[in-house]
Structure formats: C-alpha cells, structure tokens
CSV table of N, CA, C and O in Angstrom, one decimal:
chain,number,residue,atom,x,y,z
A,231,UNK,N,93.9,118.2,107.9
A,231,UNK,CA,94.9,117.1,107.7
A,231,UNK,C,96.0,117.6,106.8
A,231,UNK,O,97.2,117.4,107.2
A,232,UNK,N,95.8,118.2,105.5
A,232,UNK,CA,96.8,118.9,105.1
A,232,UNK,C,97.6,119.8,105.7
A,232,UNK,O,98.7,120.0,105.2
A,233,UNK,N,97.3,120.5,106.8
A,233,UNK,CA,97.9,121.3,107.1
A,233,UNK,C,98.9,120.5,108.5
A,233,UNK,O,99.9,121.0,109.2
A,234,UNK,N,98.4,119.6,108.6
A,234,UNK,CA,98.9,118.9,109.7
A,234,UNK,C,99.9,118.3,109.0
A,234,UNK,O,101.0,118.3,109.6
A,235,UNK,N,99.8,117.8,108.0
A,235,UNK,CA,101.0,117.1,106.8
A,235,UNK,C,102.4,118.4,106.6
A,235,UNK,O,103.6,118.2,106.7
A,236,UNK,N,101.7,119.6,106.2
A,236,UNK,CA,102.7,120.3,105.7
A,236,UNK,C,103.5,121.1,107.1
A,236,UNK,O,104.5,121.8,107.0
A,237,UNK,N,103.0,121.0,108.0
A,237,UNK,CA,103.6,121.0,109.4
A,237,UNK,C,104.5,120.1,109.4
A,237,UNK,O,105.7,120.5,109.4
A,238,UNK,N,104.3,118.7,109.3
A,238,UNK,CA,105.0,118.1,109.5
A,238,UNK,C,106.5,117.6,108.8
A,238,UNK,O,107.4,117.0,109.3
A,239,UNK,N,106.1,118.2,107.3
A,239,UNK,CA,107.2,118.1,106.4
A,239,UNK,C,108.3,119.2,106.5
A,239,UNK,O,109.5,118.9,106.5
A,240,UNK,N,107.8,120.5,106.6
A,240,UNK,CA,108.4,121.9,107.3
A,240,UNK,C,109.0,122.0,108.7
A,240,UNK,O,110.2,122.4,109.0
A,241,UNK,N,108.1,121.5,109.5
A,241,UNK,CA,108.8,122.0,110.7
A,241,UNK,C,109.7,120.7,111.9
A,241,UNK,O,110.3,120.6,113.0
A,242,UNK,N,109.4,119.8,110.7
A,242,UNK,CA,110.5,118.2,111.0
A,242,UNK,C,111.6,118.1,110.7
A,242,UNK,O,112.4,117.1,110.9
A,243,UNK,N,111.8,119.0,110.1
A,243,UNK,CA,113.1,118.8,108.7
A,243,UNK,C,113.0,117.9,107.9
A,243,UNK,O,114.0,117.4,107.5
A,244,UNK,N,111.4,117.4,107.4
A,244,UNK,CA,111.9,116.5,106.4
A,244,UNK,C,111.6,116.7,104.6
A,244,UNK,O,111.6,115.9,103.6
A,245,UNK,N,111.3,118.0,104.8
A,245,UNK,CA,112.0,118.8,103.2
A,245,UNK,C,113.1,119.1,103.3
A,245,UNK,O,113.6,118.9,102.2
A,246,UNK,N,113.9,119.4,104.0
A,246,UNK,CA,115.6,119.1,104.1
A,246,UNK,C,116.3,118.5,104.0
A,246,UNK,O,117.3,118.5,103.3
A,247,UNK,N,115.7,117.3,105.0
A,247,UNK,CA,116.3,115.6,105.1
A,247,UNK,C,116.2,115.2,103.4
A,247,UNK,O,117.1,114.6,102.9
A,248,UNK,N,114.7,115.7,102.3
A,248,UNK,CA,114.9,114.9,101.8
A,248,UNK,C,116.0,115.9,100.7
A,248,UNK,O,116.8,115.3,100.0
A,249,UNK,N,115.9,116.9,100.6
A,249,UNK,CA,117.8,117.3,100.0
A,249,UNK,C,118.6,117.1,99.6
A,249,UNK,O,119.2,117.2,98.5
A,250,UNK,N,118.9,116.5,101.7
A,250,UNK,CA,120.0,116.0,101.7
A,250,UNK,C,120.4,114.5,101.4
A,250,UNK,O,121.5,114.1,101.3
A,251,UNK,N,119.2,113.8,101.3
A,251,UNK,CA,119.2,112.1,101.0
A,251,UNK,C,119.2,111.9,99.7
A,251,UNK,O,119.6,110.9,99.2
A,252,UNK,N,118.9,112.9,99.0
A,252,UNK,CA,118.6,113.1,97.4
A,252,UNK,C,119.6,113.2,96.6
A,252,UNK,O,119.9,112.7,95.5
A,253,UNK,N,120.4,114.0,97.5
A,253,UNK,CA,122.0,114.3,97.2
A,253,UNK,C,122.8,113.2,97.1
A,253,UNK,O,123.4,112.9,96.1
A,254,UNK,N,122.8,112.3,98.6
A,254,UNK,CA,123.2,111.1,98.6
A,254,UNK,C,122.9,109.8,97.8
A,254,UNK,O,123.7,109.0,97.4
A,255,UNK,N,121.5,109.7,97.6
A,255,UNK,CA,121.0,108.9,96.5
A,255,UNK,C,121.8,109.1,94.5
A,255,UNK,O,122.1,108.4,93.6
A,256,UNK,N,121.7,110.3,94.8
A,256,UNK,CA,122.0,110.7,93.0
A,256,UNK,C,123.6,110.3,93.2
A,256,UNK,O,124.0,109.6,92.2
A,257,UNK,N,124.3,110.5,94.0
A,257,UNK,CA,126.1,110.7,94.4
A,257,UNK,C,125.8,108.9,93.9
A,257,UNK,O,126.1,108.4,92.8
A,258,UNK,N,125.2,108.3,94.9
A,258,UNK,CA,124.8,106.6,94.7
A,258,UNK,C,124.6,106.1,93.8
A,258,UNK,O,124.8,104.9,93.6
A,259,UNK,N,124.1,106.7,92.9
A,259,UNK,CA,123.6,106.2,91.4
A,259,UNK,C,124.4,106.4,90.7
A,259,UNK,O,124.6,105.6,89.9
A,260,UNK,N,125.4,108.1,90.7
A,260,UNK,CA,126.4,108.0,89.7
A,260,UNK,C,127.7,107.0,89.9
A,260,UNK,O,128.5,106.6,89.1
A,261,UNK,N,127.8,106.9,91.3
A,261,UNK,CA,128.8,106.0,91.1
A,261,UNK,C,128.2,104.5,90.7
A,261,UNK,O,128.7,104.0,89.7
A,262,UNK,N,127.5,104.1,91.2
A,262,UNK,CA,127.2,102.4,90.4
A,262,UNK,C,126.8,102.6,89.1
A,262,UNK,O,127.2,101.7,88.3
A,263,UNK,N,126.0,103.9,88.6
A,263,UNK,CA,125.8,103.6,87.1
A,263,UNK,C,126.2,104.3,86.3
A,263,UNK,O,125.9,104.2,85.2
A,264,UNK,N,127.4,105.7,87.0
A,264,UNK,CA,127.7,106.2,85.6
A,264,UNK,C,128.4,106.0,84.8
A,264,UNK,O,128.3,106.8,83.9
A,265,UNK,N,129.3,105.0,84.6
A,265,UNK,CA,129.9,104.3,83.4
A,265,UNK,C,129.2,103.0,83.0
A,265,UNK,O,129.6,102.0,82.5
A,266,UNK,N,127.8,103.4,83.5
A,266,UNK,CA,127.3,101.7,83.2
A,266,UNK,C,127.1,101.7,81.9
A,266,UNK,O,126.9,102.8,81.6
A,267,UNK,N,127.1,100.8,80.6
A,267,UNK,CA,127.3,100.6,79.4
A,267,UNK,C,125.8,101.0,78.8
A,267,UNK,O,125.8,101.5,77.7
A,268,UNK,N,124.9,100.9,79.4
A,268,UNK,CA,123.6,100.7,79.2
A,268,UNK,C,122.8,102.4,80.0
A,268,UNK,O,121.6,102.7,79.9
A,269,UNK,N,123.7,103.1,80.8
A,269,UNK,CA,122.9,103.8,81.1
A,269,UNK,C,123.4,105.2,80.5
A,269,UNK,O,124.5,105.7,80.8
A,270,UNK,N,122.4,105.9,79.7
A,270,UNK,CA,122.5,107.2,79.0
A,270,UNK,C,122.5,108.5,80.0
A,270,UNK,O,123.3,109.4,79.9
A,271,UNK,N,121.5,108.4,80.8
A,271,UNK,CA,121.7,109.5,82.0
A,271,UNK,C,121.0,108.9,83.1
A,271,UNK,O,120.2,108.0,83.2
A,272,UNK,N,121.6,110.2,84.0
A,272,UNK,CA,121.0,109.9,85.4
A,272,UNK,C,120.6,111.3,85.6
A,272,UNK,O,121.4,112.2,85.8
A,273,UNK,N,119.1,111.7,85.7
A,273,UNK,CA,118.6,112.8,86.3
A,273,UNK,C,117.3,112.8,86.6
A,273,UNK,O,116.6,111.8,86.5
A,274,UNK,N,117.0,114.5,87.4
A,274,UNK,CA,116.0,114.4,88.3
A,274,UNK,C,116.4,115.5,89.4
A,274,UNK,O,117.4,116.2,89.3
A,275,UNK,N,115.6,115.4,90.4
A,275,UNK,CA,115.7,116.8,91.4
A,275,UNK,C,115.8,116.2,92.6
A,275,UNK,O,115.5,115.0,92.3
A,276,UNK,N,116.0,116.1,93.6
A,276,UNK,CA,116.1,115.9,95.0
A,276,UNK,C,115.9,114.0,95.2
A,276,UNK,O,116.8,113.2,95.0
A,277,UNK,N,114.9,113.8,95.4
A,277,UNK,CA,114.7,112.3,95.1
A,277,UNK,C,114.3,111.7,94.6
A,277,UNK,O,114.3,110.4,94.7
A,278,UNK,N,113.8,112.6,93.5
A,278,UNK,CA,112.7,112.2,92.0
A,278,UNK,C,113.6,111.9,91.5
A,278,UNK,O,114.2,113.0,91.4
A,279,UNK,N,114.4,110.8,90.9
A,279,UNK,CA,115.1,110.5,90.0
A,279,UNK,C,115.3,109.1,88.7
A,279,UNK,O,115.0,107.9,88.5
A,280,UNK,N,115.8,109.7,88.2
A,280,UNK,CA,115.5,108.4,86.5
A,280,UNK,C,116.9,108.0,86.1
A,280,UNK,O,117.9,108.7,86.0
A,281,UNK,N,116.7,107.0,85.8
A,281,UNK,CA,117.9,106.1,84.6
A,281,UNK,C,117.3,106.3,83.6
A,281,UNK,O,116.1,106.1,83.5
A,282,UNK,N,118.2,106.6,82.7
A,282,UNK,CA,117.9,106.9,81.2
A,282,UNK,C,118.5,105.1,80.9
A,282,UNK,O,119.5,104.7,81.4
A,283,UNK,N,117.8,104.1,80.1
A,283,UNK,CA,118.3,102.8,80.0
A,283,UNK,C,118.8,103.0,78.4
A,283,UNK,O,117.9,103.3,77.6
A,284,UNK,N,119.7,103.0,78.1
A,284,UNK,CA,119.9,102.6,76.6
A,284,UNK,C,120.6,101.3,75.5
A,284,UNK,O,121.3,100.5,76.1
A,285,UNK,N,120.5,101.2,74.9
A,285,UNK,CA,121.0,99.9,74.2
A,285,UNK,C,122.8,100.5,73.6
A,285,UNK,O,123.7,99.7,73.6
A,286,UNK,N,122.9,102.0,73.2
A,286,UNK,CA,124.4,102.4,72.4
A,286,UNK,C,124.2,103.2,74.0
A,286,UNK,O,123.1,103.6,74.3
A,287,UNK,N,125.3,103.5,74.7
A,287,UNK,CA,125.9,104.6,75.6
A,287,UNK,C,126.1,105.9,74.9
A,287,UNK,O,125.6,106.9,75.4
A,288,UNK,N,127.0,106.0,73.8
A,288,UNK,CA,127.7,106.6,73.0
A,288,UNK,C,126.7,107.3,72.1
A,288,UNK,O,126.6,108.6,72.2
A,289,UNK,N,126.1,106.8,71.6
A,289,UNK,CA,124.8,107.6,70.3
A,289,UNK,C,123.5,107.6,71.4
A,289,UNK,O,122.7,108.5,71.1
A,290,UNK,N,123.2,107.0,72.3
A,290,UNK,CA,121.8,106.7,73.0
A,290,UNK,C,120.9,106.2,72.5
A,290,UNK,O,119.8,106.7,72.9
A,291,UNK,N,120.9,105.6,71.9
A,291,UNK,CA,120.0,104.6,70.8
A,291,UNK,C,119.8,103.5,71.8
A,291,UNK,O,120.5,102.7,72.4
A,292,UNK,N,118.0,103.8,71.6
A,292,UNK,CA,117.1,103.5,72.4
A,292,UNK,C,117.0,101.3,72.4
A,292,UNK,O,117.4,100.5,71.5
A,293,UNK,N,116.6,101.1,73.2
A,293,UNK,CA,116.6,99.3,73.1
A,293,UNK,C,115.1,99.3,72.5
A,293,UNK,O,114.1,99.9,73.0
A,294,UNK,N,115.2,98.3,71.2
A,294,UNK,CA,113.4,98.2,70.5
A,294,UNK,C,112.2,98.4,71.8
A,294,UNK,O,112.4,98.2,73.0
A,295,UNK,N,111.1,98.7,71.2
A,295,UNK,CA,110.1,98.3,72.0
A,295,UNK,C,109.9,96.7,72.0
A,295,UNK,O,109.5,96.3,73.1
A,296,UNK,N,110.0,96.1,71.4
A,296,UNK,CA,109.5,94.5,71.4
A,296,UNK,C,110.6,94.0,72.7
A,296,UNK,O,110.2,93.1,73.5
A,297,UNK,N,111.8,94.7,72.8
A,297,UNK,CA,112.7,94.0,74.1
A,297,UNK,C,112.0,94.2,75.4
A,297,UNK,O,112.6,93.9,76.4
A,298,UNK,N,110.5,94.7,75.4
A,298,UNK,CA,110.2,94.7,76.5
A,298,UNK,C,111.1,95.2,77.8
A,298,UNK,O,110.7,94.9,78.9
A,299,UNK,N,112.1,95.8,77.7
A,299,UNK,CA,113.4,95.9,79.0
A,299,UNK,C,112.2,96.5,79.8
A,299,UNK,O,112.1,95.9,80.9
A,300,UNK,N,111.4,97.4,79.8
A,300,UNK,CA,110.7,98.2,81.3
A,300,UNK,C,110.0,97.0,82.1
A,300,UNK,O,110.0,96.9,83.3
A,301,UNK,N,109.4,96.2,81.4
A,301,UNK,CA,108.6,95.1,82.0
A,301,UNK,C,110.1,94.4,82.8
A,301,UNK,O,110.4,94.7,84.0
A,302,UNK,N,110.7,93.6,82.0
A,302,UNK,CA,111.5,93.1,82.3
A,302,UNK,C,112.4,93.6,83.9
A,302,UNK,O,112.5,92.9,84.9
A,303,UNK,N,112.8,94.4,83.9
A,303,UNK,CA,113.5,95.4,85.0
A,303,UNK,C,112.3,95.4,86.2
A,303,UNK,O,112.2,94.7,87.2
A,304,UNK,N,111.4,96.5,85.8
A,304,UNK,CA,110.1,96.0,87.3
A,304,UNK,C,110.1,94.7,87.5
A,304,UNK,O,110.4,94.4,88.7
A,305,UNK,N,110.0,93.4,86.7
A,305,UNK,CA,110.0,92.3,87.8
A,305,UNK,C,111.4,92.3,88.5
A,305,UNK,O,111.8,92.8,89.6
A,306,UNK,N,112.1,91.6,87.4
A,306,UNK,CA,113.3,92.0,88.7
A,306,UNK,C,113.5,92.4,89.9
A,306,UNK,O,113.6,91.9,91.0
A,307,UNK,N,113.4,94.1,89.2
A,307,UNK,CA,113.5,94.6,90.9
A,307,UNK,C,112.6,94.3,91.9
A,307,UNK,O,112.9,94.5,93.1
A,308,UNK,N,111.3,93.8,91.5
A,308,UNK,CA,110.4,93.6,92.4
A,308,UNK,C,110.7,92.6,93.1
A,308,UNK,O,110.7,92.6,94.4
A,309,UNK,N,111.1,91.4,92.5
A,309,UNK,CA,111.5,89.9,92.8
A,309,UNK,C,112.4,90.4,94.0
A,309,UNK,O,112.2,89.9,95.1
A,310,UNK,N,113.6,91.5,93.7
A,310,UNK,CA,114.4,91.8,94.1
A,310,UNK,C,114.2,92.4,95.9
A,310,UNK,O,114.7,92.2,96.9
A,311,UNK,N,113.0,93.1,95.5
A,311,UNK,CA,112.0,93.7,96.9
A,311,UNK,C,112.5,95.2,96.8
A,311,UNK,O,112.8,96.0,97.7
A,312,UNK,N,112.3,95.4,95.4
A,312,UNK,CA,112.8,96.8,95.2
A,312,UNK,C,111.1,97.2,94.1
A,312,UNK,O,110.7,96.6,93.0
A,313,UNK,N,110.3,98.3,94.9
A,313,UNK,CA,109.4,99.0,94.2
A,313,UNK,C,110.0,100.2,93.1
A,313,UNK,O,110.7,101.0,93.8
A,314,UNK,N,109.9,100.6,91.8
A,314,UNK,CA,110.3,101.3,91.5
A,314,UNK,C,109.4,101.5,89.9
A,314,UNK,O,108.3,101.0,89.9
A,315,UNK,N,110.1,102.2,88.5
A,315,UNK,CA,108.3,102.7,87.9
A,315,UNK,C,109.4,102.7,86.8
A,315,UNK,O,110.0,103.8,86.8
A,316,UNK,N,109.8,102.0,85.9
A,316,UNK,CA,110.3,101.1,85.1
A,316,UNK,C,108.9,101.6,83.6
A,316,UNK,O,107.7,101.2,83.6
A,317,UNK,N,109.5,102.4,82.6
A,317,UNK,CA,108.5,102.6,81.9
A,317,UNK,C,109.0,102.6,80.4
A,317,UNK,O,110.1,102.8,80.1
A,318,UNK,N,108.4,102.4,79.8
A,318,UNK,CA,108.8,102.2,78.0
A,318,UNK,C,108.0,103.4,77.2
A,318,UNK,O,107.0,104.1,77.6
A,319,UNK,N,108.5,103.4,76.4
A,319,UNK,CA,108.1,104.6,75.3
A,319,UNK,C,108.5,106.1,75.8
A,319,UNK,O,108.1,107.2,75.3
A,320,UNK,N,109.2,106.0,76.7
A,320,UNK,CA,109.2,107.6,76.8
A,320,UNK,C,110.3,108.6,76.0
A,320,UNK,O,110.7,109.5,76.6
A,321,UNK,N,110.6,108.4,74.9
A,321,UNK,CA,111.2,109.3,74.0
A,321,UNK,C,110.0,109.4,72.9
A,321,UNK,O,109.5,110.5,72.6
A,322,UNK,N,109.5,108.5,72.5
A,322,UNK,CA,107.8,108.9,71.7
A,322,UNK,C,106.8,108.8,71.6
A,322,UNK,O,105.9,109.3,70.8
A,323,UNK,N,106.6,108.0,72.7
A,323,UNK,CA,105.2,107.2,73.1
A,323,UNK,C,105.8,105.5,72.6
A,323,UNK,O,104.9,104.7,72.8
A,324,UNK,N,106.6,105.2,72.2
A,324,UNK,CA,106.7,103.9,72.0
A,324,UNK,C,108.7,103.5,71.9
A,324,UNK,O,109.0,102.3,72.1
A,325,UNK,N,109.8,104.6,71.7
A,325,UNK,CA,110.7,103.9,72.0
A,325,UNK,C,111.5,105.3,73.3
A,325,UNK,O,111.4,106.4,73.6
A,326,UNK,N,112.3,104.2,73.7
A,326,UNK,CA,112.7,104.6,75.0
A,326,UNK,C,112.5,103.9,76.4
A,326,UNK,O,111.5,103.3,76.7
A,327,UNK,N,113.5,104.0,77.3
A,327,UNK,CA,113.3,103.2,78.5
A,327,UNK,C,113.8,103.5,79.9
A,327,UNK,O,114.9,103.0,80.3
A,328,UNK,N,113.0,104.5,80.7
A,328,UNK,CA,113.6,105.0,81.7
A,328,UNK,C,112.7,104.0,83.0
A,328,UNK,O,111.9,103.1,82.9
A,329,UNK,N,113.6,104.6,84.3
A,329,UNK,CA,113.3,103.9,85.5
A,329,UNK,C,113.4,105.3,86.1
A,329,UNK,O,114.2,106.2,85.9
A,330,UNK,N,112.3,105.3,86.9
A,330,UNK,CA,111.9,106.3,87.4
A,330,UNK,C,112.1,105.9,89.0
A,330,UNK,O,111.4,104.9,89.4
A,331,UNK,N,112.7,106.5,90.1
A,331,UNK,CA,112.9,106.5,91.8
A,331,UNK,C,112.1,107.6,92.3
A,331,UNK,O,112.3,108.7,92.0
A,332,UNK,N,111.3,107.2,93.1
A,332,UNK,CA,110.5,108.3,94.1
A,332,UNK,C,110.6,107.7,95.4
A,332,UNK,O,109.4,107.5,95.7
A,333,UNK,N,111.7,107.3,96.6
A,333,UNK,CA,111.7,106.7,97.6
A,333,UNK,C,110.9,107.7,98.6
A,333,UNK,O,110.8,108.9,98.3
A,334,UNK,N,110.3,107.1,99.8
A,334,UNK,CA,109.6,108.1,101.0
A,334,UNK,C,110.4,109.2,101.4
A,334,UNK,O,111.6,109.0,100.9
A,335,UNK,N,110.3,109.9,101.9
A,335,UNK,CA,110.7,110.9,102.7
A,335,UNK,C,111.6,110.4,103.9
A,335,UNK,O,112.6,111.0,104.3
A,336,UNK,N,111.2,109.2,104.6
A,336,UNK,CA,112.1,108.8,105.3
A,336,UNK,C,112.9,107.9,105.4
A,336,UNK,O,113.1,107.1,106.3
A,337,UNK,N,113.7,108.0,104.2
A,337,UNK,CA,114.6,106.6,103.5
A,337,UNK,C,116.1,107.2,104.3
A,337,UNK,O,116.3,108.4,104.7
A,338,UNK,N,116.7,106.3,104.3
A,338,UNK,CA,118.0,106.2,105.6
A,338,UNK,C,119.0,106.3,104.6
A,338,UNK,O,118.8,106.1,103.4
A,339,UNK,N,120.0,106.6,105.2
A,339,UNK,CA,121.3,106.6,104.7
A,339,UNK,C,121.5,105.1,104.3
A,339,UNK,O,121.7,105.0,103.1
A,340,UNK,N,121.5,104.0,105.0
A,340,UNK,CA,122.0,102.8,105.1
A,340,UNK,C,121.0,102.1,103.4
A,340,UNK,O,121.3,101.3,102.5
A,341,UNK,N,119.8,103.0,103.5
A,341,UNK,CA,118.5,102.4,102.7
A,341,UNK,C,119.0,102.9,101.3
A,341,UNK,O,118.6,102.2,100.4
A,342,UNK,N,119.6,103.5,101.0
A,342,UNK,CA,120.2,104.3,99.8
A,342,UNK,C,120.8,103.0,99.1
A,342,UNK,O,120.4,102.5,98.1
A,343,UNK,N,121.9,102.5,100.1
A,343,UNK,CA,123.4,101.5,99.5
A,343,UNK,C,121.8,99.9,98.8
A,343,UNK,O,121.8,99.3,97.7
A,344,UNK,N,120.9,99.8,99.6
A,344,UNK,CA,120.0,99.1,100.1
A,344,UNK,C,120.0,99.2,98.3
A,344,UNK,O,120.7,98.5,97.5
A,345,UNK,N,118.8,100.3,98.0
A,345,UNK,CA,118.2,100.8,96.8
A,345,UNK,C,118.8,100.7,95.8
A,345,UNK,O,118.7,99.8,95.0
A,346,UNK,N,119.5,101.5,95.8
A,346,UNK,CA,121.0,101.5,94.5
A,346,UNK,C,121.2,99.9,94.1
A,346,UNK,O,120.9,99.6,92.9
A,347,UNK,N,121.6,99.1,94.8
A,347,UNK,CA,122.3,97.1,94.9
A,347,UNK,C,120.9,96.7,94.6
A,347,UNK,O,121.1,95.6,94.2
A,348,UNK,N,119.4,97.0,94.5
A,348,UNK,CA,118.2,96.6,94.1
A,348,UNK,C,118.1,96.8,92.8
A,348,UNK,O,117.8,95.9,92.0
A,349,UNK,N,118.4,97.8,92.6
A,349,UNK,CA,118.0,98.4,91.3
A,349,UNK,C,119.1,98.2,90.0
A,349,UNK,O,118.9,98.3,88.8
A,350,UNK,N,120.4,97.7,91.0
A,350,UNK,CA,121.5,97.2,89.8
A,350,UNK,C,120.9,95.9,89.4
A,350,UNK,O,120.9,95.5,88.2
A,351,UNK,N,120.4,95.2,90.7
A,351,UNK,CA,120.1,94.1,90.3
A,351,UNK,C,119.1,93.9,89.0
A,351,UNK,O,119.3,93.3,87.9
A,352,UNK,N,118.0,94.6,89.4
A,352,UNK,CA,116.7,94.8,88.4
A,352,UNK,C,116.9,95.1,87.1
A,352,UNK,O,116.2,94.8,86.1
A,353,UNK,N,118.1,95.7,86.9
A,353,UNK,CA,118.4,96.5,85.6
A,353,UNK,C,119.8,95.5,84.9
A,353,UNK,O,120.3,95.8,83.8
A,354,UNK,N,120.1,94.5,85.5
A,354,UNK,CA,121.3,94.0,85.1
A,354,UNK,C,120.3,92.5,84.4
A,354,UNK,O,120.6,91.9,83.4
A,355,UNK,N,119.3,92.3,85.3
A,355,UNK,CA,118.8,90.8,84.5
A,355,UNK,C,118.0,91.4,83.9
A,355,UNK,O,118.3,91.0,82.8
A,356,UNK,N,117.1,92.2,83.7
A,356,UNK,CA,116.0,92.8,82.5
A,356,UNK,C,117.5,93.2,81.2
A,356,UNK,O,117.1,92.9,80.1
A,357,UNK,N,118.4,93.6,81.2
A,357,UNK,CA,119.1,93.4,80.5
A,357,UNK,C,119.8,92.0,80.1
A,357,UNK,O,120.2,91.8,79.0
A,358,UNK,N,120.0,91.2,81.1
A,358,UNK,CA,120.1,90.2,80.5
A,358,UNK,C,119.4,89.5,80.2
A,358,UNK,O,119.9,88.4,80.0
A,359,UNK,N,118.4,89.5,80.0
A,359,UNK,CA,117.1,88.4,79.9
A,359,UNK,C,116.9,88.9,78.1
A,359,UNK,O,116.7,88.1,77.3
A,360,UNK,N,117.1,90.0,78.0
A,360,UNK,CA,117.0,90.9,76.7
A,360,UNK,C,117.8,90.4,75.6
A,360,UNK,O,117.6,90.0,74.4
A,361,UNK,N,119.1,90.4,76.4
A,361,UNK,CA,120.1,89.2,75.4
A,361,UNK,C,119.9,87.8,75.3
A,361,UNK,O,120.2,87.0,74.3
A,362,UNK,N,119.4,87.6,76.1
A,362,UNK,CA,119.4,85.7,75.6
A,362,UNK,C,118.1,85.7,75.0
A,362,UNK,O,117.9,85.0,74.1
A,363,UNK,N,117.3,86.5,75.4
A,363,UNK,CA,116.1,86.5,73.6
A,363,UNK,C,116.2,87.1,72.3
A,363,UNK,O,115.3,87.0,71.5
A,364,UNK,N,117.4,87.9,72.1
A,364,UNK,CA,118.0,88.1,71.0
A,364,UNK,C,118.2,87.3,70.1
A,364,UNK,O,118.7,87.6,69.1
C-alpha cells in the first residue's frame, strides 16, 4: 500500500503539482495578509504553511493567552467551512498564536482564492471577537 501511495505521488505529478500550488497558495496569502495589521509572518515550505497572528505588527508582541484568539479563529473558520490548526502558545508554551495550513495534495487553483477568503474570514472575527471582550 505504501508503495502504491508513493507511486502515486511521484509518478502523477502530485509532488510537483503540490510545488506548484504551494507557490500559489503562499503568493495568496502574501497578498491578502501581508500588510495585514495583525499578521507578523507568513511562512513554511510548499503547502505547509502558518500565519504568525500578532497583536503589535511592528515589535510582534504576541496577543495574551487569556484572548483565547487560536480558539477563537478555528471556530470561525470552521463556521466558515474552512478546516485549518489555529494554535496558542507557540513562542513558549503559553504566549503566541499561529495558524497553521496543510491543504490535500489535490487542492485547485480556484480552491486557493476559496482558502485564503476562509481564513481571512476566521482570523478577522477571532480578532474581533477579541476586541469587543477587551
């Protein structure tokens, strides 16, 4: 069965396809969030990719842990119909807040613009939800 899998990722082109979708995906993200106010970075390798979420752009000073934003953001995007891995503490085990993307191997061109407009969504009300409990 593995070997029928890595046949099929090698000799399908879809270690290539995903490359090249990864390329597209990251190009997609820097344009909707690279001046986004709240996002510190955008990185990652092919399709494995993360939003760095921050509270300062400028210093990157992390949003408290009590803001809950990772909780916040997975529902959203989920509400949204966007699966994605929305996590807290990762600068020390307790402050920090990244969103983590691992789409399938066979995510489309069209499914990118799709992802990207989910995930603004998810990250725009977990941030506002954050402010009006301030």
């Amino acid at each position: 069965a593995a070997g029928a899998v890595l046949k099929r990722l090698t000799d399908d082109g879809l270690v290539a396809r995903a490359a090249e979708i990864g390329a597209t995906l990251r190009a997609a993200l820097a344009d909707r969030f690279g001046q986004h106010p709240h996002v510190g970075d955008i990185r990652g390798r092919g399709m494995f990719l993360g939003l760095e979420i921050v509270a300062d752009r400028e210093t990157k000073t992390p949003f408290p842990p009590e803001a809950a934003l990772a909780r916040r953001i997975k529902a959203a995007a989920f509400e949204a119909g966007l699966i994605c891995y929305p996590m807290g503490g990762t600068i020390d085990g307790r402050r920090g807040t990244h969103v983590l993307l691992a789409p399938p191997f066979i995510l489309t061109d069209d499914q990118v613009g799709e992802l990207v407009e989910k995930l603004a969504i998810g990250v725009d009300t977990g941030l506002a939800e954050v402010r009006a409990a301030a």
